[in-house]
Amino acid sequence: MTIAEVAEALRVSRMTVYRLVNSHAIHAVRFGRSYRVPESAVESYIEHSAVDEAELNTDDDGGSADH
């Protein structure tokens, strides 16, 4: 996938994808001046970035939302 295709799939900007590639959050292969990102790398990034439902049900201090 190209950087533009990854950006469209993740619904982020191309600059965000470049940042993810440069920070090694998403694996990419460089061909000359351009990058190609394997679909498996995008899928892996999504799986590792998924928010667990339990994380959504707690507030910032780690306790329950009921005070």
PDB file of N, CA and C in Angstrom:
ATOM      1  N   MET A   1       0.852  -1.178   0.000  1.00  0.00           N
ATOM      2  CA  MET A   1       0.000   0.000   0.000  1.00  0.00           C
ATOM      3  C   MET A   1       0.898   1.243   0.000  1.00  0.00           C
ATOM      4  N   THR A   2       0.449   2.274  -0.665  1.00  0.00           N
ATOM      5  CA  THR A   2       1.181   3.533  -0.631  1.00  0.00           C
ATOM      6  C   THR A   2       0.847   4.287   0.646  1.00  0.00           C
ATOM      7  N   ILE A   3       1.617   5.340   0.926  1.00  0.00           N
ATOM      8  CA  ILE A   3       1.345   6.173   2.092  1.00  0.00           C
ATOM      9  C   ILE A   3      -0.064   6.756   1.993  1.00  0.00           C
ATOM     10  N   ALA A   4      -0.442   7.200   0.808  1.00  0.00           N
ATOM     11  CA  ALA A   4      -1.784   7.776   0.613  1.00  0.00           C
ATOM     12  C   ALA A   4      -2.871   6.739   0.872  1.00  0.00           C
ATOM     13  N   GLU A   5      -2.659   5.510   0.432  1.00  0.00           N
ATOM     14  CA  GLU A   5      -3.649   4.451   0.659  1.00  0.00           C
ATOM     15  C   GLU A   5      -3.771   4.122   2.143  1.00  0.00           C
ATOM     16  N   VAL A   6      -2.647   4.099   2.844  1.00  0.00           N
ATOM     17  CA  VAL A   6      -2.679   3.840   4.287  1.00  0.00           C
ATOM     18  C   VAL A   6      -3.421   4.977   4.989  1.00  0.00           C
ATOM     19  N   ALA A   7      -3.126   6.213   4.605  1.00  0.00           N
ATOM     20  CA  ALA A   7      -3.794   7.367   5.204  1.00  0.00           C
ATOM     21  C   ALA A   7      -5.306   7.286   5.006  1.00  0.00           C
ATOM     22  N   GLU A   8      -5.721   6.913   3.815  1.00  0.00           N
ATOM     23  CA  GLU A   8      -7.152   6.787   3.543  1.00  0.00           C
ATOM     24  C   GLU A   8      -7.772   5.664   4.365  1.00  0.00           C
ATOM     25  N   ALA A   9      -7.073   4.531   4.469  1.00  0.00           N
ATOM     26  CA  ALA A   9      -7.598   3.391   5.224  1.00  0.00           C
ATOM     27  C   ALA A   9      -7.731   3.713   6.708  1.00  0.00           C
ATOM     28  N   LEU A  10      -6.757   4.456   7.256  1.00  0.00           N
ATOM     29  CA  LEU A  10      -6.781   4.791   8.683  1.00  0.00           C
ATOM     30  C   LEU A  10      -7.532   6.091   8.967  1.00  0.00           C
ATOM     31  N   ARG A  11      -7.912   6.791   7.885  1.00  0.00           N
ATOM     32  CA  ARG A  11      -8.592   8.083   8.001  1.00  0.00           C
ATOM     33  C   ARG A  11      -7.759   9.092   8.788  1.00  0.00           C
ATOM     34  N   VAL A  12      -6.490   9.180   8.395  1.00  0.00           N
ATOM     35  CA  VAL A  12      -5.563  10.161   8.958  1.00  0.00           C
ATOM     36  C   VAL A  12      -4.858  10.840   7.791  1.00  0.00           C
ATOM     37  N   SER A  13      -4.058  11.846   8.085  1.00  0.00           N
ATOM     38  CA  SER A  13      -3.328  12.541   7.029  1.00  0.00           C
ATOM     39  C   SER A  13      -2.104  11.730   6.604  1.00  0.00           C
ATOM     40  N   ARG A  14      -1.592  12.049   5.432  1.00  0.00           N
ATOM     41  CA  ARG A  14      -0.363  11.398   4.969  1.00  0.00           C
ATOM     42  C   ARG A  14       0.790  11.703   5.917  1.00  0.00           C
ATOM     43  N   MET A  15       0.837  12.923   6.455  1.00  0.00           N
ATOM     44  CA  MET A  15       1.899  13.295   7.398  1.00  0.00           C
ATOM     45  C   MET A  15       1.858  12.397   8.630  1.00  0.00           C
ATOM     46  N   THR A  16       0.670  12.073   9.107  1.00  0.00           N
ATOM     47  CA  THR A  16       0.548  11.173  10.256  1.00  0.00           C
ATOM     48  C   THR A  16       1.114   9.802   9.922  1.00  0.00           C
ATOM     49  N   VAL A  17       0.855   9.315   8.724  1.00  0.00           N
ATOM     50  CA  VAL A  17       1.393   8.011   8.317  1.00  0.00           C
ATOM     51  C   VAL A  17       2.915   8.077   8.243  1.00  0.00           C
ATOM     52  N   TYR A  18       3.453   9.155   7.684  1.00  0.00           N
ATOM     53  CA  TYR A  18       4.912   9.308   7.643  1.00  0.00           C
ATOM     54  C   TYR A  18       5.493   9.307   9.056  1.00  0.00           C
ATOM     55  N   ARG A  19       4.822   9.951   9.983  1.00  0.00           N
ATOM     56  CA  ARG A  19       5.297   9.962  11.380  1.00  0.00           C
ATOM     57  C   ARG A  19       5.259   8.564  11.981  1.00  0.00           C
ATOM     58  N   LEU A  20       4.191   7.818  11.702  1.00  0.00           N
ATOM     59  CA  LEU A  20       4.094   6.448  12.201  1.00  0.00           C
ATOM     60  C   LEU A  20       5.195   5.574  11.621  1.00  0.00           C
ATOM     61  N   VAL A  21       5.504   5.767  10.345  1.00  0.00           N
ATOM     62  CA  VAL A  21       6.571   4.999   9.702  1.00  0.00           C
ATOM     63  C   VAL A  21       7.922   5.379  10.307  1.00  0.00           C
ATOM     64  N   ASN A  22       8.185   6.678  10.461  1.00  0.00           N
ATOM     65  CA  ASN A  22       9.472   7.130  10.991  1.00  0.00           C
ATOM     66  C   ASN A  22       9.679   6.758  12.451  1.00  0.00           C
ATOM     67  N   SER A  23       8.587   6.606  13.202  1.00  0.00           N
ATOM     68  CA  SER A  23       8.694   6.196  14.608  1.00  0.00           C
ATOM     69  C   SER A  23       8.658   4.678  14.762  1.00  0.00           C
ATOM     70  N   HIS A  24       8.595   3.974  13.633  1.00  0.00           N
ATOM     71  CA  HIS A  24       8.562   2.509  13.585  1.00  0.00           C
ATOM     72  C   HIS A  24       7.298   1.912  14.186  1.00  0.00           C
ATOM     73  N   ALA A  25       6.231   2.701  14.253  1.00  0.00           N
ATOM     74  CA  ALA A  25       4.947   2.174  14.716  1.00  0.00           C
ATOM     75  C   ALA A  25       4.300   1.326  13.623  1.00  0.00           C
ATOM     76  N   ILE A  26       4.595   1.673  12.368  1.00  0.00           N
ATOM     77  CA  ILE A  26       4.137   0.898  11.217  1.00  0.00           C
ATOM     78  C   ILE A  26       5.357   0.550  10.381  1.00  0.00           C
ATOM     79  N   HIS A  27       5.491  -0.723  10.049  1.00  0.00           N
ATOM     80  CA  HIS A  27       6.602  -1.174   9.221  1.00  0.00           C
ATOM     81  C   HIS A  27       6.376  -0.769   7.774  1.00  0.00           C
ATOM     82  N   ALA A  28       7.422  -0.244   7.136  1.00  0.00           N
ATOM     83  CA  ALA A  28       7.338   0.133   5.725  1.00  0.00           C
ATOM     84  C   ALA A  28       8.662  -0.204   5.049  1.00  0.00           C
ATOM     85  N   VAL A  29       8.591  -0.380   3.738  1.00  0.00           N
ATOM     86  CA  VAL A  29       9.766  -0.653   2.927  1.00  0.00           C
ATOM     87  C   VAL A  29       9.962   0.531   2.003  1.00  0.00           C
ATOM     88  N   ARG A  30      11.183   0.997   1.915  1.00  0.00           N
ATOM     89  CA  ARG A  30      11.460   2.157   1.067  1.00  0.00           C
ATOM     90  C   ARG A  30      11.937   1.692  -0.307  1.00  0.00           C
ATOM     91  N   PHE A  31      11.316   2.217  -1.341  1.00  0.00           N
ATOM     92  CA  PHE A  31      11.705   1.968  -2.729  1.00  0.00           C
ATOM     93  C   PHE A  31      12.084   3.313  -3.329  1.00  0.00           C
ATOM     94  N   GLY A  32      13.368   3.570  -3.450  1.00  0.00           N
ATOM     95  CA  GLY A  32      13.805   4.868  -3.956  1.00  0.00           C
ATOM     96  C   GLY A  32      13.380   5.958  -3.003  1.00  0.00           C
ATOM     97  N   ARG A  33      12.543   6.869  -3.485  1.00  0.00           N
ATOM     98  CA  ARG A  33      12.075   7.977  -2.652  1.00  0.00           C
ATOM     99  C   ARG A  33      10.701   7.735  -2.060  1.00  0.00           C
ATOM    100  N   SER A  34      10.101   6.589  -2.322  1.00  0.00           N
ATOM    101  CA  SER A  34       8.753   6.331  -1.812  1.00  0.00           C
ATOM    102  C   SER A  34       8.735   5.131  -0.882  1.00  0.00           C
ATOM    103  N   TYR A  35       7.665   5.024  -0.126  1.00  0.00           N
ATOM    104  CA  TYR A  35       7.476   3.916   0.812  1.00  0.00           C
ATOM    105  C   TYR A  35       6.328   3.035   0.345  1.00  0.00           C
ATOM    106  N   ARG A  36       6.412   1.776   0.706  1.00  0.00           N
ATOM    107  CA  ARG A  36       5.305   0.844   0.543  1.00  0.00           C
ATOM    108  C   ARG A  36       5.091   0.186   1.898  1.00  0.00           C
ATOM    109  N   VAL A  37       3.831   0.075   2.271  1.00  0.00           N
ATOM    110  CA  VAL A  37       3.466  -0.487   3.572  1.00  0.00           C
ATOM    111  C   VAL A  37       2.690  -1.772   3.330  1.00  0.00           C
ATOM    112  N   PRO A  38       3.170  -2.898   3.858  1.00  0.00           N
ATOM    113  CA  PRO A  38       2.405  -4.144   3.699  1.00  0.00           C
ATOM    114  C   PRO A  38       1.055  -4.043   4.413  1.00  0.00           C
ATOM    115  N   GLU A  39       0.023  -4.625   3.814  1.00  0.00           N
ATOM    116  CA  GLU A  39      -1.294  -4.620   4.455  1.00  0.00           C
ATOM    117  C   GLU A  39      -1.228  -5.251   5.840  1.00  0.00           C
ATOM    118  N   SER A  40      -0.386  -6.261   5.992  1.00  0.00           N
ATOM    119  CA  SER A  40      -0.252  -6.920   7.301  1.00  0.00           C
ATOM    120  C   SER A  40       0.279  -5.949   8.355  1.00  0.00           C
ATOM    121  N   ALA A  41       1.118  -4.991   7.949  1.00  0.00           N
ATOM    122  CA  ALA A  41       1.644  -4.005   8.895  1.00  0.00           C
ATOM    123  C   ALA A  41       0.539  -3.065   9.365  1.00  0.00           C
ATOM    124  N   VAL A  42      -0.353  -2.708   8.452  1.00  0.00           N
ATOM    125  CA  VAL A  42      -1.487  -1.848   8.814  1.00  0.00           C
ATOM    126  C   VAL A  42      -2.420  -2.607   9.747  1.00  0.00           C
ATOM    127  N   GLU A  43      -2.714  -3.859   9.429  1.00  0.00           N
ATOM    128  CA  GLU A  43      -3.585  -4.676  10.278  1.00  0.00           C
ATOM    129  C   GLU A  43      -2.980  -4.843  11.669  1.00  0.00           C
ATOM    130  N   SER A  44      -1.677  -5.078  11.730  1.00  0.00           N
ATOM    131  CA  SER A  44      -0.989  -5.233  13.011  1.00  0.00           C
ATOM    132  C   SER A  44      -1.066  -3.944  13.823  1.00  0.00           C
ATOM    133  N   TYR A  45      -0.864  -2.808  13.169  1.00  0.00           N
ATOM    134  CA  TYR A  45      -0.950  -1.526  13.856  1.00  0.00           C
ATOM    135  C   TYR A  45      -2.347  -1.322  14.438  1.00  0.00           C
ATOM    136  N   ILE A  46      -3.367  -1.644  13.670  1.00  0.00           N
ATOM    137  CA  ILE A  46      -4.747  -1.479  14.140  1.00  0.00           C
ATOM    138  C   ILE A  46      -5.008  -2.385  15.342  1.00  0.00           C
ATOM    139  N   GLU A  47      -4.565  -3.632  15.265  1.00  0.00           N
ATOM    140  CA  GLU A  47      -4.773  -4.569  16.376  1.00  0.00           C
ATOM    141  C   GLU A  47      -4.091  -4.090  17.651  1.00  0.00           C
ATOM    142  N   HIS A  48      -2.864  -3.577  17.532  1.00  0.00           N
ATOM    143  CA  HIS A  48      -2.113  -3.147  18.707  1.00  0.00           C
ATOM    144  C   HIS A  48      -2.572  -1.783  19.224  1.00  0.00           C
ATOM    145  N   SER A  49      -3.272  -1.035  18.400  1.00  0.00           N
ATOM    146  CA  SER A  49      -3.738   0.285  18.796  1.00  0.00           C
ATOM    147  C   SER A  49      -5.182   0.285  19.267  1.00  0.00           C
ATOM    148  N   ALA A  50      -5.835  -0.848  19.161  1.00  0.00           N
ATOM    149  CA  ALA A  50      -7.245  -0.940  19.552  1.00  0.00           C
ATOM    150  C   ALA A  50      -7.405  -0.624  21.035  1.00  0.00           C
ATOM    151  N   VAL A  51      -8.455   0.107  21.362  1.00  0.00           N
ATOM    152  CA  VAL A  51      -8.755   0.455  22.740  1.00  0.00           C
ATOM    153  C   VAL A  51      -9.645  -0.626  23.323  1.00  0.00           C
ATOM    154  N   ASP A  52      -9.232  -1.165  24.447  1.00  0.00           N
ATOM    155  CA  ASP A  52      -9.997  -2.194  25.135  1.00  0.00           C
ATOM    156  C   ASP A  52     -11.225  -1.554  25.780  1.00  0.00           C
ATOM    157  N   GLU A  53     -12.352  -2.248  25.751  1.00  0.00           N
ATOM    158  CA  GLU A  53     -13.581  -1.723  26.341  1.00  0.00           C
ATOM    159  C   GLU A  53     -13.393  -1.376  27.816  1.00  0.00           C
ATOM    160  N   ALA A  54     -12.587  -2.131  28.534  1.00  0.00           N
ATOM    161  CA  ALA A  54     -12.341  -1.856  29.949  1.00  0.00           C
ATOM    162  C   ALA A  54     -11.658  -0.501  30.124  1.00  0.00           C
ATOM    163  N   GLU A  55     -10.807  -0.113  29.173  1.00  0.00           N
ATOM    164  CA  GLU A  55     -10.148   1.181  29.245  1.00  0.00           C
ATOM    165  C   GLU A  55     -11.149   2.321  29.091  1.00  0.00           C
ATOM    166  N   LEU A  56     -12.204   2.094  28.340  1.00  0.00           N
ATOM    167  CA  LEU A  56     -13.206   3.129  28.120  1.00  0.00           C
ATOM    168  C   LEU A  56     -14.080   3.348  29.348  1.00  0.00           C
ATOM    169  N   ASN A  57     -14.149   2.373  30.230  1.00  0.00           N
ATOM    170  CA  ASN A  57     -15.042   2.443  31.386  1.00  0.00           C
ATOM    171  C   ASN A  57     -14.369   2.944  32.650  1.00  0.00           C
ATOM    172  N   THR A  58     -13.138   3.435  32.547  1.00  0.00           N
ATOM    173  CA  THR A  58     -12.452   3.967  33.730  1.00  0.00           C
ATOM    174  C   THR A  58     -12.084   5.418  33.484  1.00  0.00           C
ATOM    175  N   ASP A  59     -11.904   6.168  34.566  1.00  0.00           N
ATOM    176  CA  ASP A  59     -11.471   7.555  34.422  1.00  0.00           C
ATOM    177  C   ASP A  59      -9.954   7.633  34.563  1.00  0.00           C
ATOM    178  N   ASP A  60      -9.409   8.843  34.581  1.00  0.00           N
ATOM    179  CA  ASP A  60      -7.966   9.045  34.549  1.00  0.00           C
ATOM    180  C   ASP A  60      -7.223   8.521  35.776  1.00  0.00           C
ATOM    181  N   ASP A  61      -7.861   8.454  36.951  1.00  0.00           N
ATOM    182  CA  ASP A  61      -7.146   7.988  38.142  1.00  0.00           C
ATOM    183  C   ASP A  61      -7.232   6.481  38.321  1.00  0.00           C
ATOM    184  N   GLY A  62      -7.757   5.786  37.324  1.00  0.00           N
ATOM    185  CA  GLY A  62      -7.790   4.335  37.371  1.00  0.00           C
ATOM    186  C   GLY A  62      -8.983   3.758  38.132  1.00  0.00           C
ATOM    187  N   GLY A  63      -9.793   4.620  38.734  1.00  0.00           N
ATOM    188  CA  GLY A  63     -10.961   4.141  39.463  1.00  0.00           C
ATOM    189  C   GLY A  63     -12.177   4.042  38.580  1.00  0.00           C
ATOM    190  N   SER A  64     -13.288   3.723  39.166  1.00  0.00           N
ATOM    191  CA  SER A  64     -14.516   3.638  38.391  1.00  0.00           C
ATOM    192  C   SER A  64     -15.062   5.024  38.162  1.00  0.00           C
ATOM    193  N   ALA A  65     -15.975   5.146  37.235  1.00  0.00           N
ATOM    194  CA  ALA A  65     -16.577   6.440  36.909  1.00  0.00           C
ATOM    195  C   ALA A  65     -17.533   6.914  37.999  1.00  0.00           C
ATOM    196  N   ASP A  66     -17.958   6.017  38.891  1.00  0.00           N
ATOM    197  CA  ASP A  66     -18.872   6.368  39.981  1.00  0.00           C
ATOM    198  C   ASP A  66     -18.059   6.883  41.157  1.00  0.00           C
ATOM    199  N   HIS A  67     -18.307   8.138  41.564  1.00  0.00           N
ATOM    200  CA  HIS A  67     -17.577   8.696  42.722  1.00  0.00           C
ATOM    201  C   HIS A  67     -18.507   8.967  43.842  1.00  0.00           C
TER     202      HIS A  67
END
